[in-house]
mmCIF file with all atom_site columns, C-alpha atoms in Angstrom:
data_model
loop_
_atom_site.group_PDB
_atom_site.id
_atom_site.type_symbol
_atom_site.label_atom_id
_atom_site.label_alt_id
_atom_site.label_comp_id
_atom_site.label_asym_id
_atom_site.label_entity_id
_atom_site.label_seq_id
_atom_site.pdbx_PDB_ins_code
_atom_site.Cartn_x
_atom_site.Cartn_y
_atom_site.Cartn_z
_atom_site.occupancy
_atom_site.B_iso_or_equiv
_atom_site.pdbx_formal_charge
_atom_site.auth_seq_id
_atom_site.auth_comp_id
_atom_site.auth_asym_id
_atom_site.auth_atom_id
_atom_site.pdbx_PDB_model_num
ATOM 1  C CA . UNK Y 1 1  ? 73.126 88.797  157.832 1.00 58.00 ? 1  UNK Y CA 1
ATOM 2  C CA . UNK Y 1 2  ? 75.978 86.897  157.279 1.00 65.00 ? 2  UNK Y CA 1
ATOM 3  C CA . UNK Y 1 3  ? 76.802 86.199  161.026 1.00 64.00 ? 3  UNK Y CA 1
ATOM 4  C CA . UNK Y 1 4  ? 73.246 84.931  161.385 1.00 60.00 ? 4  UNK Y CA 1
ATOM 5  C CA . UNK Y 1 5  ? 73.469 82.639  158.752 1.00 62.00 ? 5  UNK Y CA 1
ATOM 6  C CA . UNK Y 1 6  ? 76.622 80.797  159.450 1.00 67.00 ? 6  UNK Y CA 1
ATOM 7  C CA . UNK Y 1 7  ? 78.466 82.446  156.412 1.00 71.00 ? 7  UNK Y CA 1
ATOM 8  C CA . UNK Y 1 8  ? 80.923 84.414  158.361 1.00 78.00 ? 8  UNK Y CA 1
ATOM 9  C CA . UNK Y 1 9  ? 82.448 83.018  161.783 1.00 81.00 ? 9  UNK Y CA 1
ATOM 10 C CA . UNK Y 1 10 ? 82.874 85.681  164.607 1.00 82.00 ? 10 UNK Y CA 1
ATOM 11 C CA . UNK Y 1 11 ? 86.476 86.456  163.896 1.00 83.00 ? 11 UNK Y CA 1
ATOM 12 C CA . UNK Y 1 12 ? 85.429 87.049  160.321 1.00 83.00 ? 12 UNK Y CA 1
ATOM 13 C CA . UNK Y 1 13 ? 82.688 89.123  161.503 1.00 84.00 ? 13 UNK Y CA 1
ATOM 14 C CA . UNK Y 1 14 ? 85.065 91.076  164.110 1.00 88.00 ? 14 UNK Y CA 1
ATOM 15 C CA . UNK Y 1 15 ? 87.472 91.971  161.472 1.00 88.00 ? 15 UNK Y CA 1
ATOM 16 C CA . UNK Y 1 16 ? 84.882 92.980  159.264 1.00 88.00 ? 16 UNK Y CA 1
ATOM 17 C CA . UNK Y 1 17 ? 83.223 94.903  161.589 1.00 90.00 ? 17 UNK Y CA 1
ATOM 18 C CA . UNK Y 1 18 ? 86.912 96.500  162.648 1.00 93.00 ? 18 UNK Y CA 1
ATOM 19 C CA . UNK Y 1 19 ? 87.495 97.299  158.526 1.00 92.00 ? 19 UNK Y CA 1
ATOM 20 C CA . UNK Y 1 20 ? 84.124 98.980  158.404 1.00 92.00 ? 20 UNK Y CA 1
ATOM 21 C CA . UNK Y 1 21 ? 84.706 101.188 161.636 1.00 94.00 ? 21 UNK Y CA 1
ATOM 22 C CA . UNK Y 1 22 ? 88.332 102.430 160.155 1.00 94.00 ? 22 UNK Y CA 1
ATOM 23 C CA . UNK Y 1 23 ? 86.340 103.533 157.213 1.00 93.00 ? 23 UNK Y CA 1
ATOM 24 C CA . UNK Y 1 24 ? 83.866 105.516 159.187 1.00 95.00 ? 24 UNK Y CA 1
ATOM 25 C CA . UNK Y 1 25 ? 86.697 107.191 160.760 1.00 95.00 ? 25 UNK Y CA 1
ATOM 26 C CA . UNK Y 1 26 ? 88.847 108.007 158.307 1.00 93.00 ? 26 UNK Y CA 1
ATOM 27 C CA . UNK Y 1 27 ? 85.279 109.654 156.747 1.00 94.00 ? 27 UNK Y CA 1
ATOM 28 C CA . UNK Y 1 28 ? 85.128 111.312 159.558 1.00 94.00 ? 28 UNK Y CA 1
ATOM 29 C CA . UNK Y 1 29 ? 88.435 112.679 159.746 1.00 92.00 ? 29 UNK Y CA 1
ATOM 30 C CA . UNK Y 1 30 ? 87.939 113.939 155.784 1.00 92.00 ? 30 UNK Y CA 1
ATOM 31 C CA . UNK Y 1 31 ? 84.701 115.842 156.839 1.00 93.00 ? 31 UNK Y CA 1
ATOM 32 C CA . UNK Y 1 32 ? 86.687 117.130 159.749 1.00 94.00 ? 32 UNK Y CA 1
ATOM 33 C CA . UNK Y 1 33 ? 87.498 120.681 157.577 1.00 90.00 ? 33 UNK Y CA 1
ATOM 34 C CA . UNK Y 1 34 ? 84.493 120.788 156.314 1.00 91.00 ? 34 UNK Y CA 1
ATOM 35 C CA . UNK Y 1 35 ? 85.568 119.510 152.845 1.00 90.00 ? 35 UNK Y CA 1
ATOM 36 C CA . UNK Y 1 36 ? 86.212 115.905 151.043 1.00 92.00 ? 36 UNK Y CA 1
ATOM 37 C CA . UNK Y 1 37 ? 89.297 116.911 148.831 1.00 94.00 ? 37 UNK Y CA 1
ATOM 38 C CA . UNK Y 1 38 ? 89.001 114.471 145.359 1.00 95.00 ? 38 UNK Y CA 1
ATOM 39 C CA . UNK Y 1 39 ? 92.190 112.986 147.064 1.00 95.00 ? 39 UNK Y CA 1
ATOM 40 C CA . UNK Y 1 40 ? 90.535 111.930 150.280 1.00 94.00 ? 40 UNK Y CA 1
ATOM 41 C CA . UNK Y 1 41 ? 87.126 110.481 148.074 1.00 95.00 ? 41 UNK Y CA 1
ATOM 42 C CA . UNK Y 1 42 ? 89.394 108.436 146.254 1.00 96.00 ? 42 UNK Y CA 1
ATOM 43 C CA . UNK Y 1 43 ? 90.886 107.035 149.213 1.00 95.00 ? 43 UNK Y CA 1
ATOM 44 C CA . UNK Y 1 44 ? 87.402 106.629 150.507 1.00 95.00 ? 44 UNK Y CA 1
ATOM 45 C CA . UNK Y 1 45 ? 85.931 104.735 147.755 1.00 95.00 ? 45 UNK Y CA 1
ATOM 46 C CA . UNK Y 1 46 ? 89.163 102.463 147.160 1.00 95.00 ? 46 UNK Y CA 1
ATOM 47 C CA . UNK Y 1 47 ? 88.713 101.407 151.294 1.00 94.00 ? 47 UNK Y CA 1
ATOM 48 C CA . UNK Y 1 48 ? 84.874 100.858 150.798 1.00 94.00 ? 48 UNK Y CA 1
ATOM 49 C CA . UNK Y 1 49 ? 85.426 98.437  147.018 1.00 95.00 ? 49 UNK Y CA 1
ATOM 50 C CA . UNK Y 1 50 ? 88.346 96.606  149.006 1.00 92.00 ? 50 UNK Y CA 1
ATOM 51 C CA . UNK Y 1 51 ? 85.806 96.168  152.197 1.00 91.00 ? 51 UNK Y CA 1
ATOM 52 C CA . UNK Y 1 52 ? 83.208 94.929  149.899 1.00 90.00 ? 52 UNK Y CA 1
ATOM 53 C CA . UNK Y 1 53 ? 85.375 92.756  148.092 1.00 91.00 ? 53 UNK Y CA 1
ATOM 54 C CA . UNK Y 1 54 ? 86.707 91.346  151.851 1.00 87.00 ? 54 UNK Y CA 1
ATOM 55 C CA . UNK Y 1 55 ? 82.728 90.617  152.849 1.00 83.00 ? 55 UNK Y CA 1
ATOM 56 C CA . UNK Y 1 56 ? 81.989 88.885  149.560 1.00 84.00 ? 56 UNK Y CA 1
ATOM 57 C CA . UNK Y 1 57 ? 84.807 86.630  149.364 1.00 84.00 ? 57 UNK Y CA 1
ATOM 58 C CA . UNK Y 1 58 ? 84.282 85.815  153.673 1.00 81.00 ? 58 UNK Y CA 1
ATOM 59 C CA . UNK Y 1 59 ? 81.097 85.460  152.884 1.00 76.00 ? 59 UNK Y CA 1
ATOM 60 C CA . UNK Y 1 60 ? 81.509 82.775  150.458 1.00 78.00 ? 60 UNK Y CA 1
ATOM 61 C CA . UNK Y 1 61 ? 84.276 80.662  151.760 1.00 75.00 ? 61 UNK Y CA 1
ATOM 62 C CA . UNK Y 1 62 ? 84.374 77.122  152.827 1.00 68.00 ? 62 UNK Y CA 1
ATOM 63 C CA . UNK Y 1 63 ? 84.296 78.081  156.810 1.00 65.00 ? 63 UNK Y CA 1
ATOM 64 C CA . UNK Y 1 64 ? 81.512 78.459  158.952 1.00 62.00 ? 64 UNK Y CA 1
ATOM 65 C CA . UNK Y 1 65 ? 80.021 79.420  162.180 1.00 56.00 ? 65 UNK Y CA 1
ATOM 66 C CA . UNK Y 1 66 ? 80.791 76.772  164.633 1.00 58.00 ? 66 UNK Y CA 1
ATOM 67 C CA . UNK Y 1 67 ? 77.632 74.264  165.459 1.00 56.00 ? 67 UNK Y CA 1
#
């Protein structure tokens, strides 16, 4: 949505998109045992607010897609 409307340029979307994978992974690896210690959903949830907070403020910066 943001890559379609100009708001993030394709290295902002790449990184993004590069932020969001390590978080899937690092999920991933947490499930791995078969158990999400409190430890691990911490980390989890402090990746996901920091993510969020990196889209937002992309998002809303003065660049934009190239014409």
């Amino acid at each position: 949505q943001g890559q379609a409307s100009g708001q993030l340029t394709p290295r902002e979307t790449r990184r993004l998109h590069r932020q969001q994978h390590a978080i899937v992974h690092t999920e991933t690896q947490a499930k791995a045992d078969g158990t999400v210690t409190t430890k691990e959903r911490h980390q989890l949830h402090r990746a996901q607010k920091r993510a969020s907070h990196h889209i937002a403020r992309q998002k809303h910066d003065a660049q934009t897609k190239p014409q």
